[in-house]
Each structure stands twice: as C-alpha cells, then as structure tokens.
Coordinates of C-alpha atoms and ligand atoms in Angstrom, one line a residue:
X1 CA -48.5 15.9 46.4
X2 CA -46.2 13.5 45.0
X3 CA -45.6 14.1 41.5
X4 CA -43.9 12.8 38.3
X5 CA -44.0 15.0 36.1
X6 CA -42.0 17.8 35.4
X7 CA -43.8 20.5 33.2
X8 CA -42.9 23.7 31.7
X9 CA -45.3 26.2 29.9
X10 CA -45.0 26.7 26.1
X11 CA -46.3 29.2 24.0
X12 CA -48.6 27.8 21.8
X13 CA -47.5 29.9 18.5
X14 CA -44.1 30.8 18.4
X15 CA -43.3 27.9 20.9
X16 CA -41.0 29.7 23.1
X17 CA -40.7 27.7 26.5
X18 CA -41.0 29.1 29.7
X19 CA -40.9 28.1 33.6
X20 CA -43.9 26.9 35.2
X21 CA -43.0 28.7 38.2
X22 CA -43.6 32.1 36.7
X23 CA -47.0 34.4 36.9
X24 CA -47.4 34.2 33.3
X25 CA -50.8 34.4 30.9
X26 CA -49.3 35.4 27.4
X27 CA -46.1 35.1 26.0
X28 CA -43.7 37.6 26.6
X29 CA -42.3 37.0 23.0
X30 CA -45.2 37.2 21.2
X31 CA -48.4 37.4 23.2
X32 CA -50.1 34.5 22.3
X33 CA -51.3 32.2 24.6
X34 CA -49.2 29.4 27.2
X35 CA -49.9 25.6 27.8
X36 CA -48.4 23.1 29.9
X37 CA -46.3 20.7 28.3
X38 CA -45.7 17.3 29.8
X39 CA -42.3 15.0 29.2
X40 CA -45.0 12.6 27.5
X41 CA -42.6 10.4 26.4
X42 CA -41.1 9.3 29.8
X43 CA -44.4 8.1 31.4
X44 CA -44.9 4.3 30.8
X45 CA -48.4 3.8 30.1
X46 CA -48.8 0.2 32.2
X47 CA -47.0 2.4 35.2
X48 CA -50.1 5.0 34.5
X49 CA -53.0 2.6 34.5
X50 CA -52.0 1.1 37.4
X51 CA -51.5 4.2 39.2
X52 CA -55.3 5.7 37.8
X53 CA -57.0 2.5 38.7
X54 CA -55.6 2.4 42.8
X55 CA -57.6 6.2 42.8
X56 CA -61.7 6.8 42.8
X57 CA -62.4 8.6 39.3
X58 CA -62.1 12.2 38.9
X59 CA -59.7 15.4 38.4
X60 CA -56.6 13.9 40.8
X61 CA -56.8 10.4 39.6
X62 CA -54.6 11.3 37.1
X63 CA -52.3 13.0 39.1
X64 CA -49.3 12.1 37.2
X65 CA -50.2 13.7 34.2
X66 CA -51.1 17.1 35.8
X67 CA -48.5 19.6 36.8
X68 CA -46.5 18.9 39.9
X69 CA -47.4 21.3 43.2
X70 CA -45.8 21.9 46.4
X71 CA -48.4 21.3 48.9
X72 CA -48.9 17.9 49.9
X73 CA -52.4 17.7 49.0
X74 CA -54.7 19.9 46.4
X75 CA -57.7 22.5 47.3
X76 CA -60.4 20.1 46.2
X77 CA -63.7 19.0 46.8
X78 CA -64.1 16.0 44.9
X79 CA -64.7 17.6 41.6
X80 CA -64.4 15.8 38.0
X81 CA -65.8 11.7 38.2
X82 CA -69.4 12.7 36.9
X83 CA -71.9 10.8 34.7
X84 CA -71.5 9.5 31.3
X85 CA -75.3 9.1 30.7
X86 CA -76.1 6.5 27.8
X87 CA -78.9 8.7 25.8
X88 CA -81.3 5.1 25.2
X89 CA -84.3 6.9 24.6
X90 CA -83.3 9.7 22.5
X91 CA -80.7 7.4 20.6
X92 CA -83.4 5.3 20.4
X93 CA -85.5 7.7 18.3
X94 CA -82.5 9.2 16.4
X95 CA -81.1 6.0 15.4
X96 CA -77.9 6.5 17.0
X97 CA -77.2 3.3 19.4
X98 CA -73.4 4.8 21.2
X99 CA -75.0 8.2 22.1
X100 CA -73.5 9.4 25.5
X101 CA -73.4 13.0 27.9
X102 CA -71.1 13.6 29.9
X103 CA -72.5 15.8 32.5
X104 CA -70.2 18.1 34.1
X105 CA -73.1 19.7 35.9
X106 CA -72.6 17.5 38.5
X107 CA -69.7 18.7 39.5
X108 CA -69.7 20.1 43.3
X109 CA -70.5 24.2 42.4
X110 CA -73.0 22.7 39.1
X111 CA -70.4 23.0 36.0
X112 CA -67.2 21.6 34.4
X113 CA -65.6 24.8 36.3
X114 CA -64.5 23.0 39.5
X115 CA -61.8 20.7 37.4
X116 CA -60.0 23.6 36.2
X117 CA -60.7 25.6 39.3
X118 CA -59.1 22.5 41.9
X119 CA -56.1 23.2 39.7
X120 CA -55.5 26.6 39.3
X121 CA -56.7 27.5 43.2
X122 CA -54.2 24.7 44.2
X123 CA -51.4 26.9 42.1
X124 CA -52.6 30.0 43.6
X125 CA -52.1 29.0 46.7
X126 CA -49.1 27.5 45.8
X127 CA -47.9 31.1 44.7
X128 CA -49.1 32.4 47.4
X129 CA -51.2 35.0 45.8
X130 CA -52.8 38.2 47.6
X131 CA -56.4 38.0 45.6
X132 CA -57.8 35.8 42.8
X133 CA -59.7 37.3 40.4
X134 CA -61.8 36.4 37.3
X135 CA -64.2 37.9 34.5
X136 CA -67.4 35.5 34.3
X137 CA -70.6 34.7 32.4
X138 CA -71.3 33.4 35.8
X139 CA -70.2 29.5 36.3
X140 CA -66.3 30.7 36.5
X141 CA -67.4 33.5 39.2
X142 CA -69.8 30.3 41.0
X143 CA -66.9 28.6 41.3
X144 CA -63.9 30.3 41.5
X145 CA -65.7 32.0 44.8
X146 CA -66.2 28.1 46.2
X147 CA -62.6 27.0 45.8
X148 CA -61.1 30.8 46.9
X149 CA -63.1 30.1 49.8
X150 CA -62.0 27.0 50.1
X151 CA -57.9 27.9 50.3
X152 CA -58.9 30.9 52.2
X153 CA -57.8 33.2 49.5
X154 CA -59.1 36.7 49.3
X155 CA -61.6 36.5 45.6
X156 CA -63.1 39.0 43.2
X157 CA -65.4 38.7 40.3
X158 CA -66.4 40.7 37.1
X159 CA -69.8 39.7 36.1
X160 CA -71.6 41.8 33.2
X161 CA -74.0 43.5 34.2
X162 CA -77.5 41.8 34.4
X163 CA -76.6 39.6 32.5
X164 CA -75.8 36.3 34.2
X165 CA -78.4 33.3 35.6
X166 CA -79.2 34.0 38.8
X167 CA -78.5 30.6 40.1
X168 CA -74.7 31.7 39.3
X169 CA -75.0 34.9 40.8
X170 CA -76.2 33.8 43.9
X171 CA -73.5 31.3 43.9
X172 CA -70.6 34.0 44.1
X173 CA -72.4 36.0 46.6
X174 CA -73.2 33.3 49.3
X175 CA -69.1 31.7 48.8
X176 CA -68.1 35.2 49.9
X177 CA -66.7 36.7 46.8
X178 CA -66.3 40.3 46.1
X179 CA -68.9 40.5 43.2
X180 CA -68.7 43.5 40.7
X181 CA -71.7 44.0 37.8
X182 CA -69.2 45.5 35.1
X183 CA -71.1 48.2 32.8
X184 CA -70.2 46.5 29.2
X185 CA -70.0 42.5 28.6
X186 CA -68.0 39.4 29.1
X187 CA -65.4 41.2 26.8
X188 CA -65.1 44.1 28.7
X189 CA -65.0 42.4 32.0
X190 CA -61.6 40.3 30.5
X191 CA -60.3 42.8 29.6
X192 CA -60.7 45.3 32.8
X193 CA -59.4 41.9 34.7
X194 CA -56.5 41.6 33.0
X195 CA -55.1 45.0 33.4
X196 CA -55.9 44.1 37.0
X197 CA -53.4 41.4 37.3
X198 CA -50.7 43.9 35.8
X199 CA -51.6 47.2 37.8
X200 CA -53.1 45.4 41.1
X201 CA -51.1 42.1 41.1
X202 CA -53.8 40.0 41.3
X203 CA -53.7 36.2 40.1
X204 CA -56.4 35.9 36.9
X205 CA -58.3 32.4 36.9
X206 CA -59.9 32.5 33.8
X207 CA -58.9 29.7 31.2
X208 CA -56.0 32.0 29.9
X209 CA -54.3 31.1 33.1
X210 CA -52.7 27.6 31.7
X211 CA -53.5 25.6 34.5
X212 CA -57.5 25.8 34.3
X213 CA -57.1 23.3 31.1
X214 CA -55.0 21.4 33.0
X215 CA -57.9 20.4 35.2
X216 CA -60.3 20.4 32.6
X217 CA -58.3 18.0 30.2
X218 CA -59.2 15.2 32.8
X219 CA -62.8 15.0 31.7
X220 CA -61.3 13.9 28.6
X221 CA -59.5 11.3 30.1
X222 CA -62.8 10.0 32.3
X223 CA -64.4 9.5 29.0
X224 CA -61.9 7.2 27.4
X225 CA -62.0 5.5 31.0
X226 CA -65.7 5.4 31.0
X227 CA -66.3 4.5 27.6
X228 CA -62.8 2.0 27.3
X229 CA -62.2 3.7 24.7
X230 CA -62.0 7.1 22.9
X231 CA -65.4 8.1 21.0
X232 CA -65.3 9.3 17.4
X233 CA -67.2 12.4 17.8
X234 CA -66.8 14.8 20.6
X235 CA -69.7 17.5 20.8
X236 CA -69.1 20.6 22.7
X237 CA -70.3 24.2 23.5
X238 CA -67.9 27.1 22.7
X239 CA -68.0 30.2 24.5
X240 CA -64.4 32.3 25.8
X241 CA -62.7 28.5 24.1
X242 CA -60.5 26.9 26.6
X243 CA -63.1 24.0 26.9
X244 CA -63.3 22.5 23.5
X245 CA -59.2 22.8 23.4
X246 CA -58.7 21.1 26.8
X247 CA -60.7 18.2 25.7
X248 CA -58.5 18.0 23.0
X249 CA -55.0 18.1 24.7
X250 CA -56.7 15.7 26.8
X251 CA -57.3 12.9 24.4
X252 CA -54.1 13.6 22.5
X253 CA -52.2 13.1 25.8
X254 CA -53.9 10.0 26.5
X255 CA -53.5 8.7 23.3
X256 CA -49.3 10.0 23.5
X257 CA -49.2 8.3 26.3
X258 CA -50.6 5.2 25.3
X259 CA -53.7 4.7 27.1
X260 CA -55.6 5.4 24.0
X261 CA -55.6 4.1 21.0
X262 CA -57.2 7.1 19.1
X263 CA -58.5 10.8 19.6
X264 CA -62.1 12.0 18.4
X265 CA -63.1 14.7 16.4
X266 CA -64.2 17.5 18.4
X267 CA -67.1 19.8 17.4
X268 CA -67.6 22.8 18.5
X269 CA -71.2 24.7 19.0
X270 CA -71.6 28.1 19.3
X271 CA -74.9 30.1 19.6
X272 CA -76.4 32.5 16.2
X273 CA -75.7 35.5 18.3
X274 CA -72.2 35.1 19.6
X275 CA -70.3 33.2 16.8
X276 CA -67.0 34.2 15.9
X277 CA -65.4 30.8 15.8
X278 CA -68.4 29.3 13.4
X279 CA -68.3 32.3 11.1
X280 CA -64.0 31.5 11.0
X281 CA -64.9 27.6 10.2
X282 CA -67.7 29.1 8.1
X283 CA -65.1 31.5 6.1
X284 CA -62.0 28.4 6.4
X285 CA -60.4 31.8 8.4
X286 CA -57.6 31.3 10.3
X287 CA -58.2 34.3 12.0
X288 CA -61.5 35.5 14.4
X289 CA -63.6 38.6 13.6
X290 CA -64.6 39.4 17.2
X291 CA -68.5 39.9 17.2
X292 CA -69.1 43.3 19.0
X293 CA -72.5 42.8 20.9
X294 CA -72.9 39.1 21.4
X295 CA -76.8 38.4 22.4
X296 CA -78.2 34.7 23.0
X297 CA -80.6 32.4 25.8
X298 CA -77.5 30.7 26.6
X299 CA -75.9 33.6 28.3
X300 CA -73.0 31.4 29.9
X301 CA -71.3 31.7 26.2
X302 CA -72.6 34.8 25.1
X303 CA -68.9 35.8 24.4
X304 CA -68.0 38.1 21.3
X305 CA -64.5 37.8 21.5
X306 CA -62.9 34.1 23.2
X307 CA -59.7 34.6 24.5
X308 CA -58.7 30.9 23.3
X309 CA -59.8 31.5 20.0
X310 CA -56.4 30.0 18.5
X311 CA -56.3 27.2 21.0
X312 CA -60.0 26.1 19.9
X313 CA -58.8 26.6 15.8
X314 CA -55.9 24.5 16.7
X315 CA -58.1 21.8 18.7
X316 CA -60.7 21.8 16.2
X317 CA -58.6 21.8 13.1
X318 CA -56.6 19.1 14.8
X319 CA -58.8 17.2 15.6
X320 CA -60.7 17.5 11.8
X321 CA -63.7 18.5 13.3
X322 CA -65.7 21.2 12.6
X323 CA -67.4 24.6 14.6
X324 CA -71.2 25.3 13.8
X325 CA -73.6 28.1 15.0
X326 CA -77.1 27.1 16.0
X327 CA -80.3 29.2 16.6
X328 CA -81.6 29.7 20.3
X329 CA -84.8 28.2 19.6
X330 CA -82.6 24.9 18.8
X331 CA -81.0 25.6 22.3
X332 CA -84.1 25.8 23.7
X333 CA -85.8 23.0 22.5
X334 CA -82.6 20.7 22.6
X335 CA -82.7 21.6 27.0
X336 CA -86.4 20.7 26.6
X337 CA -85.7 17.1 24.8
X338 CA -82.8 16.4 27.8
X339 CA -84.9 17.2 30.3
X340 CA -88.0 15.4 29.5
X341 CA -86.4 12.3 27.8
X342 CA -83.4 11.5 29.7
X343 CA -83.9 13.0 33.3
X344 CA -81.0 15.4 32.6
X345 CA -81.7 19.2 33.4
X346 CA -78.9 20.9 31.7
X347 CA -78.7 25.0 31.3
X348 CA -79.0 26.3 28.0
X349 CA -75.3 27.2 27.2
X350 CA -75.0 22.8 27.8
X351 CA -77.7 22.1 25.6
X352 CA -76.1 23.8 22.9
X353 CA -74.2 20.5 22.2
X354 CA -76.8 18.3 21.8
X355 CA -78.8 20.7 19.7
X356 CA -75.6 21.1 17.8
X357 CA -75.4 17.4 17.3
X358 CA -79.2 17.5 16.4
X359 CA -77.5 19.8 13.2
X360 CA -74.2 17.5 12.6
X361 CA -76.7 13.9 11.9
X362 CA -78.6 16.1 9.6
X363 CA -75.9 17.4 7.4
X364 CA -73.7 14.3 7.7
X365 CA -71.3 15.7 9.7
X366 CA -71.3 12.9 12.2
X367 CA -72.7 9.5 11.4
X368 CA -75.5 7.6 13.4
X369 CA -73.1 4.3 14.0
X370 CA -70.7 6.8 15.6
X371 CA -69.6 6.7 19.3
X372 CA -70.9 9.9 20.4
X373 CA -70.2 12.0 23.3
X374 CA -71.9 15.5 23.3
X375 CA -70.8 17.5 26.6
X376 CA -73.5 19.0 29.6
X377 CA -71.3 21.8 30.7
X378 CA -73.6 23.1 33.3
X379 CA -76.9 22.3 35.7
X380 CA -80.4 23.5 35.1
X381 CA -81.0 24.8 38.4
X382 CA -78.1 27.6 37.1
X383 CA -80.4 29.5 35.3
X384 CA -83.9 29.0 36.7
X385 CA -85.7 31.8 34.9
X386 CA -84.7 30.5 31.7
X387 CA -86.4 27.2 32.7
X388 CA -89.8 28.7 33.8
X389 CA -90.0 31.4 31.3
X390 CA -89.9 28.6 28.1
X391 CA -92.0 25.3 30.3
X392 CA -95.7 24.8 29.9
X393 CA -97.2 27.3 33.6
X394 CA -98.0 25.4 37.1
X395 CA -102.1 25.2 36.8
X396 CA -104.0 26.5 39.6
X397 CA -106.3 24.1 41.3
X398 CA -108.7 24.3 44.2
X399 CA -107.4 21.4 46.6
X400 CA -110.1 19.1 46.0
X401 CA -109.9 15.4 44.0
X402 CA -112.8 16.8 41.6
X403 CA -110.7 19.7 40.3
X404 CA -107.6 17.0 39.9
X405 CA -110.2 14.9 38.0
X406 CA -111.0 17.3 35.5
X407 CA -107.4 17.7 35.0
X408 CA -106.8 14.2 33.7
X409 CA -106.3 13.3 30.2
Ligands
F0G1 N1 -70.9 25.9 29.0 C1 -71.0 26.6 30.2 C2 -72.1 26.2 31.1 C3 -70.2 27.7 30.5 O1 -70.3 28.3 31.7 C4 -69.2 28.0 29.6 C5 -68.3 29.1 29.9 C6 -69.0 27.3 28.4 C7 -69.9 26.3 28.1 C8 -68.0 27.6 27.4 O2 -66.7 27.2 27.8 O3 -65.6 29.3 27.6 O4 -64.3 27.2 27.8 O5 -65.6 27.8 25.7 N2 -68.4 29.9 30.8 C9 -67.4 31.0 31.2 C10 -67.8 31.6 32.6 C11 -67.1 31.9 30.2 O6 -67.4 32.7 32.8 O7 -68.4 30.9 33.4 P1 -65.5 27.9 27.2

C-alpha cells in the first residue's frame, strides 16, 4: 500500500510519543489512552483532493491520511462509502430543511464496525498476530469475526451473556469466531480481554486499539465530501466512546488539512440507563462515575463504564457540543419514525441519535436552519426481536379476498 504518511501514536493526556510499530493500547507513562498522529502539516490539501477524487468513496479513499502499512493492499471488503439520506419527510414536519443520516448500517457486516475493523485487521496482520480478540455488545464481535476470517486470522469474542441482538450473535458464529457468553457485562468482558492480551498475547480490537478510529474517522470525512461541506451539528450515539471522538479527529483533520473549512459540533446521546458521560456533561465533571449495572433497549451501548471516556470529553468539549441521556421509549419511538417515514430500519442503539436530536430542537440546543447530520450506527435486521416485540402483530387471515376486504380501512 503506498503511503505518505508517516505516523506515530501519542498519548492523549500526558502526550508522550511512541512508535507505531509497537503492541501498545495505553500509555506506558501514564495509562491513558494512544492516538495516531499525522505530520498534518506536510500534506498539501490540492495534492489530497486530487488523490481522494481518482478513488470510489469509502474507508481507503483517503488513504493518505490513514496510517501507512506493509502489505501492498488492505483486508477489506468495501466498507465505509454509505448513504447520506436527506430526511425530506421528517425535516419536513420538524421544520428542519438540511436534516441528513448517515447510515453506517450499510456497511458490509450491518454497522460503522467494518471502517475501523479494515484497519485494525489490516495492522494485525501486518503484526502478524497469533489471535484477535475483542469484548462486544455484539456489532464489534459481527464484525471483527468477518474481517478475522477474512485475513485468515485465528478470532475470539467476549459477548455478555444473553445480552446481545441475535442478529449479532449469529453474525460471529456463522464468520467462524470462537464465541464466549461472559457471566457479567460489557465491562467485565473488557476487562477479562485485556488481561488477555497481557497474559495470552493476543492482539485486542476494540476501539482502545488506536487504529479502529483510524478507520472510523473516514466517515467523517465522507460527510464533508458528501455534503461539500462540514455540517454544524453532528448527532451521535455514545456507548464504550471511540465513535463520537473519531468523528471528531476526523473533521479536525480535514479541516487541518485544508479540505474543510470548519468542524461541527458533535453531540453525543447516550441511553437513561447507561449514562456516565451525560451525567459528567450533566455535572460540567471532567471526570466519569462509572454506572455499575447499565440496563437499556439499545443493548449495543448498554456500557457502564466507556473505555474512551476522556477521548469522547475531549471530542465533545472540543467540539462545544454537548452529551444528553434520553429515555428508551424516545429510542424506541425515534427507530419507529425512521422506519416508517424515511425507509431507514436502523437498530435501536442508532436511533438513539435522532431521538437525541428530537431533545436538542426542543431545548435549543441545535437550531432548525442548522446543517444536520445525526449518525445510523447499525441495521435493523441486527436486533430483530427488538423490532417485532415494539410493531403493531401480523393479523391472521383466512386466504380468501372477503377476509382481505374486511381488512381495509
Ligand atoms: N451504535 C452501535 C450500533 C454500536 O454497536 C455501538 C457500539 C455504538 C453505537 C457506540 O459506539 O462504543 O464507539 O461509543 N458497539 C460496541 C460493540 C460497544 O461491542 O459492538 P462507541
């Protein structure tokens, strides 16, 4: 793969720099967590379009701004390039004419996953690693099985226990993962995982590994591409927080390297039961009180304690946006108005956005002549029994025309 840039990882509190050769999650200084750092400042921007406009759209378009590789050519499968739906009927009714999703569901394994996955799979095989593994709420374990499979890597998931859509589940199993139903939660499965990777040796692909973001950051840069230009409000689910803060080092990057004139502000949306990062914007707390037994519909972010918790602060505060907690019921009904309004079946954990954004016009938190860009992280078809158990029943018929007659309103 040829590559320009030459990046290093950087701890993102005490700032220490580090190779980005090494097997390394945390700072060995200070424990915080690492990102990539780019030599911004040499890339000329004209040299960049022309370069992003010879490539179809998605994760290795923007090659040059992602870290450089051995291999010739990544583990990939196409992922990143999805929809930015304009919202006409529901901005319609809001009042909101520049109202936009950006459905990452329709990325090859069904979530935003696969960017960060084509990266950190391509790195791992790279390192030639012995086994990937990750903790999942289940999209991470969908699709870290897919791409493991892919690079003929050896992989191993930690789901917790009953807990994840079966859509997800079935996902891991059928790639050929090694699945494991961890007694505990997401939490617990993190934290068993990354005592793995120091006792066992194996290479941890959640988005503590710096390279997921990498590959996430580019839906960031479709956006500006898609729209021509940045939005002002970015709308975004929070769960374990590497999401919301590769978005962010996405647009600032784009905007460094002057392919963007501006950055939005991002807002985070977390669900009632599993809020530590609202209750910290709530509080103007600089610090996280971890929620001990997270509960909520959207169980892909039912996730007490985010490992990115400073990253997302930093994004959010950066960005001077703001992080809110909404009620399932909003969830629900928010997947409900996506579905029947714009043709978009998202699962709940993605709905969260827009039911967040539902919040942010009421309050005055974002304005209805904003460009707006709320984020579909995941498919409907991930969590099925979700779907059926809150949609009106199939009614039973006798297969005649008079029965459909009496049917008709
Ligand atoms: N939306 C969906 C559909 C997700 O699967 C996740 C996270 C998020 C939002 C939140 O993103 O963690 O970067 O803040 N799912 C992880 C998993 C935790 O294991 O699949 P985040």
């Amino acid at each position: 793969m040829q590559n320009m840039s030459d990046s290093a990882l950087r701890c993102i509190s005490c700032k220490k720099s580090y190779s980005d050769k090494d097997v390394l999650y945390a700072c060995p200084s200070c424990g915080n967590l690492l990102e990539v750092v780019l030599p911004l400042s040499e890339f000329d921007p004209g040299v960049l379009r022309k370069s992003f406009d010879s490539r179809d759209i998605g994760v290795w378009r923007y090659k040059e701004l992602l870290p450089a590789f051995a291999a010739k050519e990544p583990v990939s499968m196409h992922e990143g390039g999805t929809p930015l739906h304009r919202c006409n009927n529901i901005g319609r009714e809001l009042g909101v004419k520049n109202l936009y999703i950006k459905f990452d569901g329709m990325n090859p394994t069904g979530s935003f996953k696969d960017r960060g996955m084509t990266v950190g799979i391509t790195k791992a095989r790279d390192l030639k690693v012995k086994a990937v593994v990750c903790a999942s709420t289940g999209n991470t374990s969908a699709s870290l099985a897919a791409y493991a499979g892919l690079a003929g890597i050896q992989c191993m998931v930690m789901i917790p226990s009953g807990k994840i859509a079966l859509g997800k589940l079935s996902q891991a199993m059928m790639h050929g993962a090694k699945v494991f139903e961890v007694d505990g939660n997401f939490d617990d499965a993190l934290n068993l995982v990354m005592k793995s990777s120091l006792e066992l040796g194996l290479y941890v692909l959640n988005s503590v590994n710096p390279f997921r973001p990498e590959g996430q950051k580019t839906a960031a840069y479709e956006i500006v591409d898609q729209l021509g230009e940045a939005p002002d409000a970015l709308v975004i689910p929070v769960g374990n927080g590497g999401n919301n803060a590769a978005y962010w080092k996405g647009f600032s990057e784009f905007k460094a390297v002057g392919l963007s004139d501006s950055a939005p502000r991002i807002y985070g949306i977390q669900a009632e039961g599993a809020a530590p990062v609202a209750d910290a914007f709530r509080k103007n707390a600089n610090i996280i009180v971890p929620v001990k037994n997270p509960e909520t519909v959207a169980t892909a972010i039912r996730i007490g304690n985010p490992a990115n918790w400073l990253k997302t602060i930093n994004a959010i505060r950066g960005s001077e946006g703001d992080c809110i907690a909404i009620p399932d019921s909003e969830i629900i009904s928010a997947q409900k108005k996506l579905a029947k309004s714009e043709g978009l079946f998202v699962e709940p954990a993605a709905a969260a956005s827009f039911a967040g954004l539902l919040r942010l016009l009421k309050s005055g938190g974002i304005k209805n002549d904003e460009k707006i860009v709320c984020v579909a992280t995941g498919h409907g078809l991930k969590d099925p029994d979700s779907a059926i158990k809150v949609s009106e029943k199939p009614v039973r018929i006798e297969a005649s025309i008079e029965s459909l007659r009496a049917q008709l309103e």
